[in-house]
Short mmCIF file of C-alpha atoms and ligand atoms in Angstrom, two decimals:
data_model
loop_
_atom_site.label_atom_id
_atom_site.label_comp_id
_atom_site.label_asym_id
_atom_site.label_seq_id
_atom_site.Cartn_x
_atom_site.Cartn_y
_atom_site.Cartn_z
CA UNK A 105 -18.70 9.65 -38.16
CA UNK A 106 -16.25 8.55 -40.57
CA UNK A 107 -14.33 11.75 -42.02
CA UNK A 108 -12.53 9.22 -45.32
CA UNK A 109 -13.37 5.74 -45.67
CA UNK A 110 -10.20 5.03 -47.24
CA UNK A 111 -7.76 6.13 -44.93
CA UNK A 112 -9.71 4.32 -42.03
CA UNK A 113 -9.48 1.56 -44.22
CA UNK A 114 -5.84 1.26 -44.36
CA UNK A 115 -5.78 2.08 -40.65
CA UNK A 116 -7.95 -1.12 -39.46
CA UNK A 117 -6.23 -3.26 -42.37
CA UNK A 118 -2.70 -2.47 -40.99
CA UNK A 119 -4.50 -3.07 -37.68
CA UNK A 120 -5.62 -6.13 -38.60
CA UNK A 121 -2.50 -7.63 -39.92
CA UNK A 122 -1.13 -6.41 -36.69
CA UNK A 123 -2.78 -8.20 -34.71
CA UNK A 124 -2.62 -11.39 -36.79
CA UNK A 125 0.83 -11.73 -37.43
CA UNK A 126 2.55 -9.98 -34.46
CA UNK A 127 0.05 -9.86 -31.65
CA UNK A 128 -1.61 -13.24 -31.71
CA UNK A 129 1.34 -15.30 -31.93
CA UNK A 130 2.76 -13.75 -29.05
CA UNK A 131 -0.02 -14.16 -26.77
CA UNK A 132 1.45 -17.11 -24.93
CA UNK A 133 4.64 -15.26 -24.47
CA UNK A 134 2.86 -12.29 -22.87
CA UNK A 135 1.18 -14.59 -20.40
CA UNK A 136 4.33 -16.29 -19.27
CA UNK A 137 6.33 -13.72 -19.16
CA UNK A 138 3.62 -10.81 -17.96
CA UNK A 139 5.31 -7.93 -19.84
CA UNK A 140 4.57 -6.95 -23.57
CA UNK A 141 8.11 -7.28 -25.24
CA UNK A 142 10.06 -3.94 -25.89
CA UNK A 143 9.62 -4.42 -29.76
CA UNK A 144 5.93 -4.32 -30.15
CA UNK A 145 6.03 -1.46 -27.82
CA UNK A 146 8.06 0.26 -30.29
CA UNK A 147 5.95 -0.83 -33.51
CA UNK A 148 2.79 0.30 -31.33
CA UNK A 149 4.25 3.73 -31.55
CA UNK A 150 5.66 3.92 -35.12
CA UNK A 151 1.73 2.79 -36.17
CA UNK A 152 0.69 5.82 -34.05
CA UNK A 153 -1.28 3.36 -31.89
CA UNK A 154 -0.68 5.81 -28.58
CA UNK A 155 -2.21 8.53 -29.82
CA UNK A 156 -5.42 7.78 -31.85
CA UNK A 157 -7.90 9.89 -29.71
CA UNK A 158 -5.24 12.77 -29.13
CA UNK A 159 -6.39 15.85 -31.31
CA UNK A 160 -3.99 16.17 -34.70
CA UNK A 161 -2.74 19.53 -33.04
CA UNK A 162 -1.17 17.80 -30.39
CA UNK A 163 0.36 15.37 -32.86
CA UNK A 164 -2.49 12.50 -32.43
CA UNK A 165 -4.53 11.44 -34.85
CA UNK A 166 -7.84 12.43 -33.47
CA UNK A 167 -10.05 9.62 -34.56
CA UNK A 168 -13.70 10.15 -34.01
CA UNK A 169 -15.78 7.67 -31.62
CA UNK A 170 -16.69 5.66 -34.46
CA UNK A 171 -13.69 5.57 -36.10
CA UNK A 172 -11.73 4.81 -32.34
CA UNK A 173 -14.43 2.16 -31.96
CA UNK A 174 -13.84 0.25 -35.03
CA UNK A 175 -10.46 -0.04 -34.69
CA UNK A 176 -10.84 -1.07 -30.72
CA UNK A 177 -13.11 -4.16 -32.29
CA UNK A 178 -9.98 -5.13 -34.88
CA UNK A 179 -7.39 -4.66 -31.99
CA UNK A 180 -9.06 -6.30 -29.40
CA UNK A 181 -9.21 -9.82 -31.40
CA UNK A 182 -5.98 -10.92 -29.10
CA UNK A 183 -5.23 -10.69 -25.75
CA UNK A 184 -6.63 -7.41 -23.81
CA UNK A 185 -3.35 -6.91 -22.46
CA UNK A 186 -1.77 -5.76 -26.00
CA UNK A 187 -4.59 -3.03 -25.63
CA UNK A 188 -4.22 -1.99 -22.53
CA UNK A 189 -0.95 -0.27 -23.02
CA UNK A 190 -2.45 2.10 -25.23
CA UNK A 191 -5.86 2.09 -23.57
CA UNK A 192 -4.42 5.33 -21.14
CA UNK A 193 -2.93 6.94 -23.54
CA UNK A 194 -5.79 7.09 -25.69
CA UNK A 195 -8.48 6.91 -22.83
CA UNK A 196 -8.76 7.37 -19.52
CA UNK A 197 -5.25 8.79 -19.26
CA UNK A 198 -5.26 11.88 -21.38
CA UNK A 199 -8.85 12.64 -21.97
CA UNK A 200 -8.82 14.31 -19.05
CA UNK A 201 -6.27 16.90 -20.50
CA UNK A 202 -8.14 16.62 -23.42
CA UNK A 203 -11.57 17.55 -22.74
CA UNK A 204 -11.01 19.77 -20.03
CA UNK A 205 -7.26 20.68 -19.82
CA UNK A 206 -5.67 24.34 -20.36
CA UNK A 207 -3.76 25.10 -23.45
CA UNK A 208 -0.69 25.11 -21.48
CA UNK A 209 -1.57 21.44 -20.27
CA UNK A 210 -2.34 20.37 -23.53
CA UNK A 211 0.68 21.37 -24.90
CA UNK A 212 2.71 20.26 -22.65
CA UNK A 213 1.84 16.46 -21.82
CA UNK A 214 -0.69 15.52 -25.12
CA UNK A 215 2.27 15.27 -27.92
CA UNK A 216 4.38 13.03 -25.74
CA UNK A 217 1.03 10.93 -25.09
CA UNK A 218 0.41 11.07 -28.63
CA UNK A 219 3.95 9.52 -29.34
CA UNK A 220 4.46 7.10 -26.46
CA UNK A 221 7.07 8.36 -24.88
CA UNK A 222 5.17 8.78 -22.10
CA UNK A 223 2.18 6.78 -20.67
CA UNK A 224 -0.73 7.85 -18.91
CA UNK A 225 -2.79 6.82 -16.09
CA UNK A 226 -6.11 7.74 -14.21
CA UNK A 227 -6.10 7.54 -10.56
CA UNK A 228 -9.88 8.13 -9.48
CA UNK A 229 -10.44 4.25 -7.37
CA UNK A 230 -9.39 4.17 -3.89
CA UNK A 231 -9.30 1.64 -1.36
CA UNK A 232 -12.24 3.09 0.61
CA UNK A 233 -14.09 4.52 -2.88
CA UNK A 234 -14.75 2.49 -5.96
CA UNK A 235 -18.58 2.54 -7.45
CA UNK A 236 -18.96 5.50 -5.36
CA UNK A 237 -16.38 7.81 -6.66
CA UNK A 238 -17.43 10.75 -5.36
CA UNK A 239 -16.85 9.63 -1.85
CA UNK A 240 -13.10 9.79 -2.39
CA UNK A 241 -11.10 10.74 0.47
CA UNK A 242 -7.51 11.89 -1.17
CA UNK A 243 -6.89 15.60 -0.43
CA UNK A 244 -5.71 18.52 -2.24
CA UNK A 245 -4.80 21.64 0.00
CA UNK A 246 -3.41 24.62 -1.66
CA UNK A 247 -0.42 26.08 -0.36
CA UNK A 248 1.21 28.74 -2.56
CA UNK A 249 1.74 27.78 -6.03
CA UNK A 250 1.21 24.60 -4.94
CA UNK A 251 -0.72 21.70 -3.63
CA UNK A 252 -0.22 19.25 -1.34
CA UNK A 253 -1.51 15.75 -1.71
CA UNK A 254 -2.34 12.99 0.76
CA UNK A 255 -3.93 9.74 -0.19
CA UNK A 256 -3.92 6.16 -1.75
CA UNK A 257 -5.05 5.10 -4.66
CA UNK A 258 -6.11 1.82 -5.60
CA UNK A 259 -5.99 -0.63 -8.64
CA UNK A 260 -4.87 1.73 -11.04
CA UNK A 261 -4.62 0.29 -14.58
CA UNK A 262 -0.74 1.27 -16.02
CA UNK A 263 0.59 2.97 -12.70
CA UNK A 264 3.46 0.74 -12.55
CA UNK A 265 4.94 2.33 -16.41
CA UNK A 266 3.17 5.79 -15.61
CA UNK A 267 4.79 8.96 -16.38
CA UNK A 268 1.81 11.32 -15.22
CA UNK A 269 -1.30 10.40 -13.88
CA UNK A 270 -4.73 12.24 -13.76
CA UNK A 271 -5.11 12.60 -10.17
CA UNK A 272 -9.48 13.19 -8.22
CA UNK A 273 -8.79 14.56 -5.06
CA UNK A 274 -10.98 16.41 -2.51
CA UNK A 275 -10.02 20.55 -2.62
CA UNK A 276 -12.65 21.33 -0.35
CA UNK A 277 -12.04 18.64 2.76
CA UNK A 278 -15.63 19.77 4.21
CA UNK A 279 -17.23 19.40 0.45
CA UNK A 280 -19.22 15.96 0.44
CA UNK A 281 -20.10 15.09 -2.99
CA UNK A 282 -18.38 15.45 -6.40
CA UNK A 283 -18.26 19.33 -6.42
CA UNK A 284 -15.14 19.53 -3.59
CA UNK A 285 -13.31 17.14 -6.23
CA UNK A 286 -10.56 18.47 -8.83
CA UNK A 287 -8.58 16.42 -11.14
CA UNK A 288 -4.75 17.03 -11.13
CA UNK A 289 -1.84 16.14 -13.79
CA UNK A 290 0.80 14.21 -11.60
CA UNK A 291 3.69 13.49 -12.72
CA UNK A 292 6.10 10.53 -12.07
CA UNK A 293 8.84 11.41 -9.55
CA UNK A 294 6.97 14.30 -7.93
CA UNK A 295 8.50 14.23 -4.43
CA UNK A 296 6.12 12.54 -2.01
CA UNK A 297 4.62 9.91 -4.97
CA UNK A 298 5.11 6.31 -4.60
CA UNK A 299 4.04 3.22 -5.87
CA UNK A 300 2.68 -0.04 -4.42
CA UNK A 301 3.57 -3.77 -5.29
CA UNK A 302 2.03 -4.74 -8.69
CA UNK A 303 -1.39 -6.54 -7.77
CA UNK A 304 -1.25 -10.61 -8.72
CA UNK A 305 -4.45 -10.25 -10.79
CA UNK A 306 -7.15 -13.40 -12.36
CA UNK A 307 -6.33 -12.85 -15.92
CA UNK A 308 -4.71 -10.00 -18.25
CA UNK A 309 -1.49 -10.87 -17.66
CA UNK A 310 0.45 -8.30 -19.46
CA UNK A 311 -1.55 -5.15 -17.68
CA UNK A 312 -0.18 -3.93 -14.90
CA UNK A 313 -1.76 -2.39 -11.92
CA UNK A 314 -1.12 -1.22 -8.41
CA UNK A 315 -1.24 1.67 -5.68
CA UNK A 316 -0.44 4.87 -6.11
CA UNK A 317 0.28 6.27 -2.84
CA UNK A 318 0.39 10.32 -2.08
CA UNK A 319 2.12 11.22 1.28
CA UNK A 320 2.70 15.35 1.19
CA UNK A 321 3.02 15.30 -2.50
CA UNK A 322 3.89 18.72 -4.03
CA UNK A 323 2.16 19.50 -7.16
CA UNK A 324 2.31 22.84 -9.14
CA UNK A 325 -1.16 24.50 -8.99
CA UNK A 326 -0.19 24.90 -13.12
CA UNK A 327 -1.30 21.00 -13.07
CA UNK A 328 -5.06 21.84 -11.71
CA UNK A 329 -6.57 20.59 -14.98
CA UNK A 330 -8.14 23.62 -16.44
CA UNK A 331 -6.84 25.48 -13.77
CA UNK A 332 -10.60 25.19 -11.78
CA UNK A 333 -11.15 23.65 -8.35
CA UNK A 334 -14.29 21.38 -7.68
CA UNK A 335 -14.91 20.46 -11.63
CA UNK A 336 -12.70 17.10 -11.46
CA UNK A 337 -15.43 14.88 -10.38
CA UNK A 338 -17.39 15.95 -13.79
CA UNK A 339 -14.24 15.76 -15.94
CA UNK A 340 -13.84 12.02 -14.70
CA UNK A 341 -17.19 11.42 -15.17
CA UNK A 342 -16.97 12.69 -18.78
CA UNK A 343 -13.80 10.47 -18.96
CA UNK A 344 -15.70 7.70 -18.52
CA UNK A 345 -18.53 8.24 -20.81
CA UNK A 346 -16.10 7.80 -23.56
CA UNK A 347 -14.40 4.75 -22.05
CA UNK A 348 -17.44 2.80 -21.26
CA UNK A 349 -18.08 2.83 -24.91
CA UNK A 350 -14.95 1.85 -26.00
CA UNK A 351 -14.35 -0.60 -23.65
CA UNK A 352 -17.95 -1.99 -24.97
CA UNK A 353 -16.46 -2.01 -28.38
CA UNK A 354 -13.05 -3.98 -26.95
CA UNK A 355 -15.86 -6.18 -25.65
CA UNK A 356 -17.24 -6.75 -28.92
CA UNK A 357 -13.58 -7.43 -30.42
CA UNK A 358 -12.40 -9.95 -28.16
CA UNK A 359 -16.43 -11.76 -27.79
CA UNK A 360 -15.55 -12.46 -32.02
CA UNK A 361 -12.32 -13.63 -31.72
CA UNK A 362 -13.55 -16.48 -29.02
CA UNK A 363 -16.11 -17.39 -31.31
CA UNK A 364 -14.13 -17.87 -34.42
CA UNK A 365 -11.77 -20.05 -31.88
CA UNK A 366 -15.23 -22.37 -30.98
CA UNK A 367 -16.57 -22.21 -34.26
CA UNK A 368 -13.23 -23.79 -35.35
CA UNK A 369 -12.84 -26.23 -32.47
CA UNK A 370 -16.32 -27.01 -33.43
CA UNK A 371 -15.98 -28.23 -36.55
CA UNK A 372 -12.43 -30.12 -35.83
CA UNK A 373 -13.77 -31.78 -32.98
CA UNK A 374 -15.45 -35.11 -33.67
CA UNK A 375 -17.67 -36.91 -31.40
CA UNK A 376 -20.44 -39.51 -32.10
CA UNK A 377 -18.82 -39.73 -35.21
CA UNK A 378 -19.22 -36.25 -36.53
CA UNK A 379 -17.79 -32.79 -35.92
CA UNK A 380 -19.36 -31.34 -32.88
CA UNK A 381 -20.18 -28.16 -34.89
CA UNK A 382 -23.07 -30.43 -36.38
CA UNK A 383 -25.24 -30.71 -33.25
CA UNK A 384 -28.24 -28.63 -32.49
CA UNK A 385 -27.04 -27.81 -28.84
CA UNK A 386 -23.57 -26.30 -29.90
CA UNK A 387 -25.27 -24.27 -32.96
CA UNK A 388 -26.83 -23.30 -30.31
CA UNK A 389 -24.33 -22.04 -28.41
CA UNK A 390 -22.97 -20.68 -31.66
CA UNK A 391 -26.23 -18.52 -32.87
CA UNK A 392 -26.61 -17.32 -29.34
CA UNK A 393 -23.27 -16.00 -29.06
CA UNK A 394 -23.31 -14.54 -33.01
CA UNK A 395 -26.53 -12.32 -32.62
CA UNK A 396 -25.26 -10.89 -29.31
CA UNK A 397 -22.18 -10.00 -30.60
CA UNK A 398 -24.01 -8.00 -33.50
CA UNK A 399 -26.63 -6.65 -31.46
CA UNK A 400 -23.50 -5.25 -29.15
CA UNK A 401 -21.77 -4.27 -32.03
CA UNK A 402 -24.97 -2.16 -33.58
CA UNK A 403 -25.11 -0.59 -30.42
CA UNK A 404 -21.87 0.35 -30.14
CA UNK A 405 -21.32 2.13 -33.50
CA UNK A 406 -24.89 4.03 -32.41
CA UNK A 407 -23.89 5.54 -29.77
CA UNK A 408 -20.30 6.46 -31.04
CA UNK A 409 -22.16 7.83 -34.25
CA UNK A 410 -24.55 9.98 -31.10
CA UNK A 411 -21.37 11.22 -29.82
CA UNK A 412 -19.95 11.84 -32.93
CA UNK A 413 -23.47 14.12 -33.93
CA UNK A 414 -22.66 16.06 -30.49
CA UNK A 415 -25.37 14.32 -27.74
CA UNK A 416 -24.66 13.82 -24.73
CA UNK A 417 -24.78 9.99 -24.98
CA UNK A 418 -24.22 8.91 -20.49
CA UNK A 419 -27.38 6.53 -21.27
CA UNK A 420 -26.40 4.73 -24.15
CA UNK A 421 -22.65 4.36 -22.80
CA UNK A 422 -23.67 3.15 -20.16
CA UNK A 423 -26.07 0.80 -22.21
CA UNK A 424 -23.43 -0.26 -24.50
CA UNK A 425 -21.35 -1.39 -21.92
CA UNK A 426 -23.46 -3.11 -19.21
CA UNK A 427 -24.66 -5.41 -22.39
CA UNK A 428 -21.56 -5.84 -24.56
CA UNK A 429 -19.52 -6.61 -21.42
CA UNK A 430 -22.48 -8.86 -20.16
CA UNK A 431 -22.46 -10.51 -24.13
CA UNK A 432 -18.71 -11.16 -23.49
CA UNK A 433 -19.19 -13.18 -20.42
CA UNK A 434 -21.47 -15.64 -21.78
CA UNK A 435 -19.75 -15.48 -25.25
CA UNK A 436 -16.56 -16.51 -23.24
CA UNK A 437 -18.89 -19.34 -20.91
CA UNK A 438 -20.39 -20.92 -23.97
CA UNK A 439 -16.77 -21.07 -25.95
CA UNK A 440 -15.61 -22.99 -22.66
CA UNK A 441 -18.72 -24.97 -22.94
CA UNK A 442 -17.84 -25.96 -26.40
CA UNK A 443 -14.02 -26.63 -25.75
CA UNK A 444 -15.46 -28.83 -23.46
CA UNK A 445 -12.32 -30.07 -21.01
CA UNK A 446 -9.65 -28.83 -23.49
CA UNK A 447 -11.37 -25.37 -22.80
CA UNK A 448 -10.42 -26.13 -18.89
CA UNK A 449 -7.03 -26.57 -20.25
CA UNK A 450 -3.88 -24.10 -20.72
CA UNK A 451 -3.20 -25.66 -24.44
CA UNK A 452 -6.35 -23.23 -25.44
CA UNK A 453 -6.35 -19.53 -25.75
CA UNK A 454 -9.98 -19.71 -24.40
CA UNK A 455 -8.86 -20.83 -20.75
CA UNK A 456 -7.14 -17.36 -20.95
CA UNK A 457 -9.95 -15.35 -22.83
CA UNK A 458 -12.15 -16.41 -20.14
CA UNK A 459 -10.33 -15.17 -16.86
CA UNK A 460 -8.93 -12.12 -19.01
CA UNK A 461 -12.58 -10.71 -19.91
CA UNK A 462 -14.12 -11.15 -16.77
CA UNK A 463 -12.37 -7.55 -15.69
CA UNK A 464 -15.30 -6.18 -18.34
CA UNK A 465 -18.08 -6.06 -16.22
CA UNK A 466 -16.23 -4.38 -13.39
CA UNK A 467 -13.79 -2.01 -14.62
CA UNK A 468 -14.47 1.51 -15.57
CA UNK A 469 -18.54 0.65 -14.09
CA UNK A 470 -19.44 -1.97 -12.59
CA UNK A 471 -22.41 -3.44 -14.68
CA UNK A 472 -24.32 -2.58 -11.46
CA UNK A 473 -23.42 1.00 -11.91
CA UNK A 474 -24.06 1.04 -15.73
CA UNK A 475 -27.29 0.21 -14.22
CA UNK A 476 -27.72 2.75 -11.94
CA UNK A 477 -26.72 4.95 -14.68
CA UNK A 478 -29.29 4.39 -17.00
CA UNK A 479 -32.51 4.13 -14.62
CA UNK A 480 -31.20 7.23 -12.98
CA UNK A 481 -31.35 9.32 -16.66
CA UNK A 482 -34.46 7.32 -17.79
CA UNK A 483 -36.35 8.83 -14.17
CA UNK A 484 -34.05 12.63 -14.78
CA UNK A 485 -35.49 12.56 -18.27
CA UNK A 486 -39.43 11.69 -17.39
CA UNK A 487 -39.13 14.55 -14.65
CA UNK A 488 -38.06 17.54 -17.15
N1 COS B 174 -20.92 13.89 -17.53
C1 COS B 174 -20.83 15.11 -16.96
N2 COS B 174 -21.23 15.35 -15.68
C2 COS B 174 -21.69 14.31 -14.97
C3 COS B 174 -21.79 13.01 -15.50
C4 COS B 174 -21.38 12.82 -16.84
N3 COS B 174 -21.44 11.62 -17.41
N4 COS B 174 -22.28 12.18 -14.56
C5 COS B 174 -22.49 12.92 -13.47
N5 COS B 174 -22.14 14.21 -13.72
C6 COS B 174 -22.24 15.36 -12.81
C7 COS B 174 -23.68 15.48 -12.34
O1 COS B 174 -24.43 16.26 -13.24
C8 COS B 174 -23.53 16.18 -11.00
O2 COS B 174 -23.35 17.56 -11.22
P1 COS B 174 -24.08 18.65 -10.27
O3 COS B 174 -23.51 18.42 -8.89
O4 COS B 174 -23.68 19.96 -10.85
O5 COS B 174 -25.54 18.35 -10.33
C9 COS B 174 -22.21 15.62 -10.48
O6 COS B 174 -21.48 15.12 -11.62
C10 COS B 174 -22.40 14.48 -9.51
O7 COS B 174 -23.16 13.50 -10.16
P2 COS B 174 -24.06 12.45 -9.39
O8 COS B 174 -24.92 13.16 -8.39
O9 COS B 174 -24.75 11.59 -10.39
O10 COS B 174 -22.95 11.61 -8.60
P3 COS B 174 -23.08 10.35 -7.65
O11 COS B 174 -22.12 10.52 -6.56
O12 COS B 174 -24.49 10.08 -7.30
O13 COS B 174 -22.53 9.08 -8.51
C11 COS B 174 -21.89 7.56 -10.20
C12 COS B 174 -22.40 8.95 -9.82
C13 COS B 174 -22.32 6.43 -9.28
C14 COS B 174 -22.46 7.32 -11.58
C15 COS B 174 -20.36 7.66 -10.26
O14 COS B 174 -19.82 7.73 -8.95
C16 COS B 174 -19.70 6.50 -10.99
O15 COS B 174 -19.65 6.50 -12.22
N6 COS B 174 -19.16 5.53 -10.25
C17 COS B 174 -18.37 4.47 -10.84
C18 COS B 174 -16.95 4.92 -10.93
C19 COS B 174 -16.20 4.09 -11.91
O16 COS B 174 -16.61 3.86 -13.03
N7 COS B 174 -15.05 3.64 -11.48
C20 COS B 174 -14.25 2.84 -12.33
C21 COS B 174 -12.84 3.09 -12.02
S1 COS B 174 -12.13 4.25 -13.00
S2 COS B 174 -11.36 3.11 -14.41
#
C-alpha cells in the first residue's frame, strides 16, 4: 500500500541520489577500512533512514511493507554494508518491540531507534541453534523483579555498535519447543553482558558481527517484551516474516545494480572485434538475469501489498526470499562470468558484490528453511 505517491516519491528520489553520490563512491573506502565513516552515519539519521518502519508515534516514519520495500530496492544498489546499519533498527532489531512490545517498552527504546541514537540488534542464533531456533539453549530464570541470563549467542548482525538487543531465551528450562521461549530487551552494559571478537567474515565488509555472551546477566522483568513468558519464539518468528521479505527486496536492489555494472562492461568490452554485449551467449546471460530480477521484484511488491491488506503472508515471505536471494546468486555468477578475469579482480565492484551477497541465502533462513517453510504451510493448508 502506498498511503501518497508523492511523498514516497521524494523519499526514494532523495534515496536515490543518496546512494549515487555519497554511498557508491565510498564503497571502496568501506571495504578497506571496514567501518562506515562517522559522516554518513550522521546524514543516515538526518534523512530519517533509522527509523522508517518505526510507527510515527514513536517518532518513525512508519512506512508500509511496500513502501519499506521500494525504498530497500533503491538503497540496496551499493554495497549491503551501507544497509545494514539501519537494517536493525528498522528490522530485526525493533520489530520485536514493535509488534509485540508493551507501551512502556515502546516508549521507551522505539524513539531513540527511530533517531539513531541507539542501534538495535536481534540475538535469536546460537552456537548450538541456528535453522532450528527453537532448540535454543540460553536461559531466563526469574528471580524477583528480575531475570537472570546465561548463554551465548552467535553471529549476531550489529552486536559490536548495539545499544539493546532483543534477547530468545528459554523461561521454562524443562519446555522443549518454542513455547518455553521469551524474547527480552537487553540493554548494552547490563552487568554480566559481554561481547566476543568481531567475526573475520567472506564479504560485507562494513557489517559487523560477533558473540554476545550472557554469564548471570540481570535484566529487569520490565524488559520481558510484552511482559508474557513463552510468546518470544512467535514474536521472532513474526520478526522474521517481515525481514525475509525485505531482505528479498535488498536482494532485488543489489541483483540490478550488478547488472547495470555487466551490461556496461558489456558493451565497453571488445573482443573479436566487437563489444562483448553483441554476442548471443552474454545476452544471454543478460536476459536471464533481467527477467529474474523482475519476476523477484513482482513478487516482492505482492506479498508486501498481502501484508499491507492484513494476511498473514509466512508462505509468500518465505517464497520471496528463497527465490530473490537464489536470483541474486546467479545474477552475481553470470556478472562474474561476463567480467570475465577482470570480474576475478579487486579493480571491479563485482569481485565484491559477489562474496558480499552470498550471506542472502543463509541469513535470516537459510534457503533450505524458506523451503521447509513453504511445503510445511502448503501440507497445514490442504489438511484444514
Ligand atoms: N508467525 C507466528 N507464529 C509462528 C510463525 C510465524 N511466522 N512460525 C511459527 N509460528 C508458531 C507456530 O504456530 C507454533 O505455535 P504453536 O506452538 O502455538 O503451534 C510455534 O511458533 C512453533 O512453530 P513450529 O512448530 O513451526 O517451529 P519449529 O521448531 O518446527 O521451526 C522454523 C520453525 C524451522 C521455521 C524456525 O525455527 C525457523 O525459522 N528457523 C530459522 C531461524 C532463522 O531464520 N534464523 C536466522 C537467524 S536470525 S537473523
Amino acid at each position: 500500500m502506498i498511503r501518497d505517491e508523492e511523498t514516497l516519491g521524494l523519499l526514494l528520489d532523495s534515496v536515490s541520489r543518496f546512494v549515487r553520490e555519497q554511498l557508491i563512491p565510498l564503497e571502496d573506502e568501506l571495504a578497506e577500512t571496514d567501518r562506515v565513516p562517522e559522516r554518513v552515519v550522521q546524514q543516515m539519521r538526518e534523512l530519517g533512514l533509522f527509523g522508517l518502519c518505526i510507527p510515527e508515534q514513536y517518532g518513525g516514519l512508519a512506512l508500509t511493507m511496500e513502501e519499506e520495500v521500494r525504498f530497500a530496492f533503491e538503497i540496496a544498489r551499493t554495497s549491503p554494508a551501507f544497509r545494514s546499519l539501519i537494517g536493525t533498527n528498522n528490522g530485526i532489531g525493533s520489530q520485536g518491540i514493535v509488534i509485540d512490545g508493551t507501551e512502556a517498552q515502546k516508549r521507551k527504546y522505539l524513539p531513540r531507534l527511530a533517531s539513531g541514537e541507539i542501534i538495535g540488534s536481534f540475538a535469536l542464533t546460537e552456537p548450538e541453534s541456528g535453522s532450528d531456533a527453537a532448540s535454543l539453549r540460553t536461559t531466563a530464570v526469574r528471580d524477583g523483579d528480575h531475570y537472570v541470563l546465561n548463554g551465548t549467542k552467535r553471529f549476531i548482525t550489529n552486536a559490536p555498535q548495539a545499544d539493546i538487543f532483543t534477547v530468545m531465551a528459554r523461561t521454562d528450562p524443562s519446555g522443549k519447543g518454542g513455547n518455553a521461549i521469551s524474547a527480552f530487551i537487553v540493554e548494552k552494559g547490563a552487568p554480566g553482558l559481554s561481547l566476543g571478537k568481531v567475526d573475520k567474515k567472506m564479504g560485507q565488509r562494513g557489517a559487523h558481527t560477533c558473540d554476545v555472551v550472557f554469564q548471570d546477566c540481570r535484566v529487569s522483568a520490565d524488559n520481558l517484551i510484552g511482559g508474557k513468558e513463552g510468546v518470544g519464539f512467535k514474536t521472532a518468528m513474526k520478526v522474521l516474516d517481515k525481514g525475509r521479505l525485505h531482505i528479498a527486496a535488498v536482494c532485488v536492489g543489489v541483483a540490478g545494480r550488478m547488472l547495470d555494472d555487466a551490461l556496461r562492461y558489456a558493451m565497453e568490452r571488445r573482443q573479436f572485434g566487437q563489444p562483448i554485449a553483441e554476442f548471443q551467449l552474454i545476452q544471454a546471460m543478460l536476459a536471464d538475469s533481467r527477467a529474474e530480477i523482475y519476476a523477484a521484484r513482482c513478487m516482492v511488491l505482492d506479498a508486501a501489498r498481502r501484508r499491507d491488506a492484513g494476511d498473514d503472508v509466512s508462505t509468500e515471505a518465505s517464497c520471496c526470499k528463497l527465490f530473490a536471494s537464489e536470483m541474486c546468486g546467479r545474477v552475481a555468477d553470470r556478472a562474474v562470468q561476463i567480467h570475465g578475469g577482470a570480474g576475478y579482480v579487486a579493480d571491479y565492484s563485482i569481485e565484491r558484490f559477489y562474496r558480499d551477497v552470498r550471506l542472502f541465502r543463509i541469513y535470516e533462513g537459510t534457503t533450505q528453511i524458506q523451503q521447509l517453510v513453504i511445503a510445511r504451510n502448503m501440507i497445514r493448508e490442504a489438511r484444514n
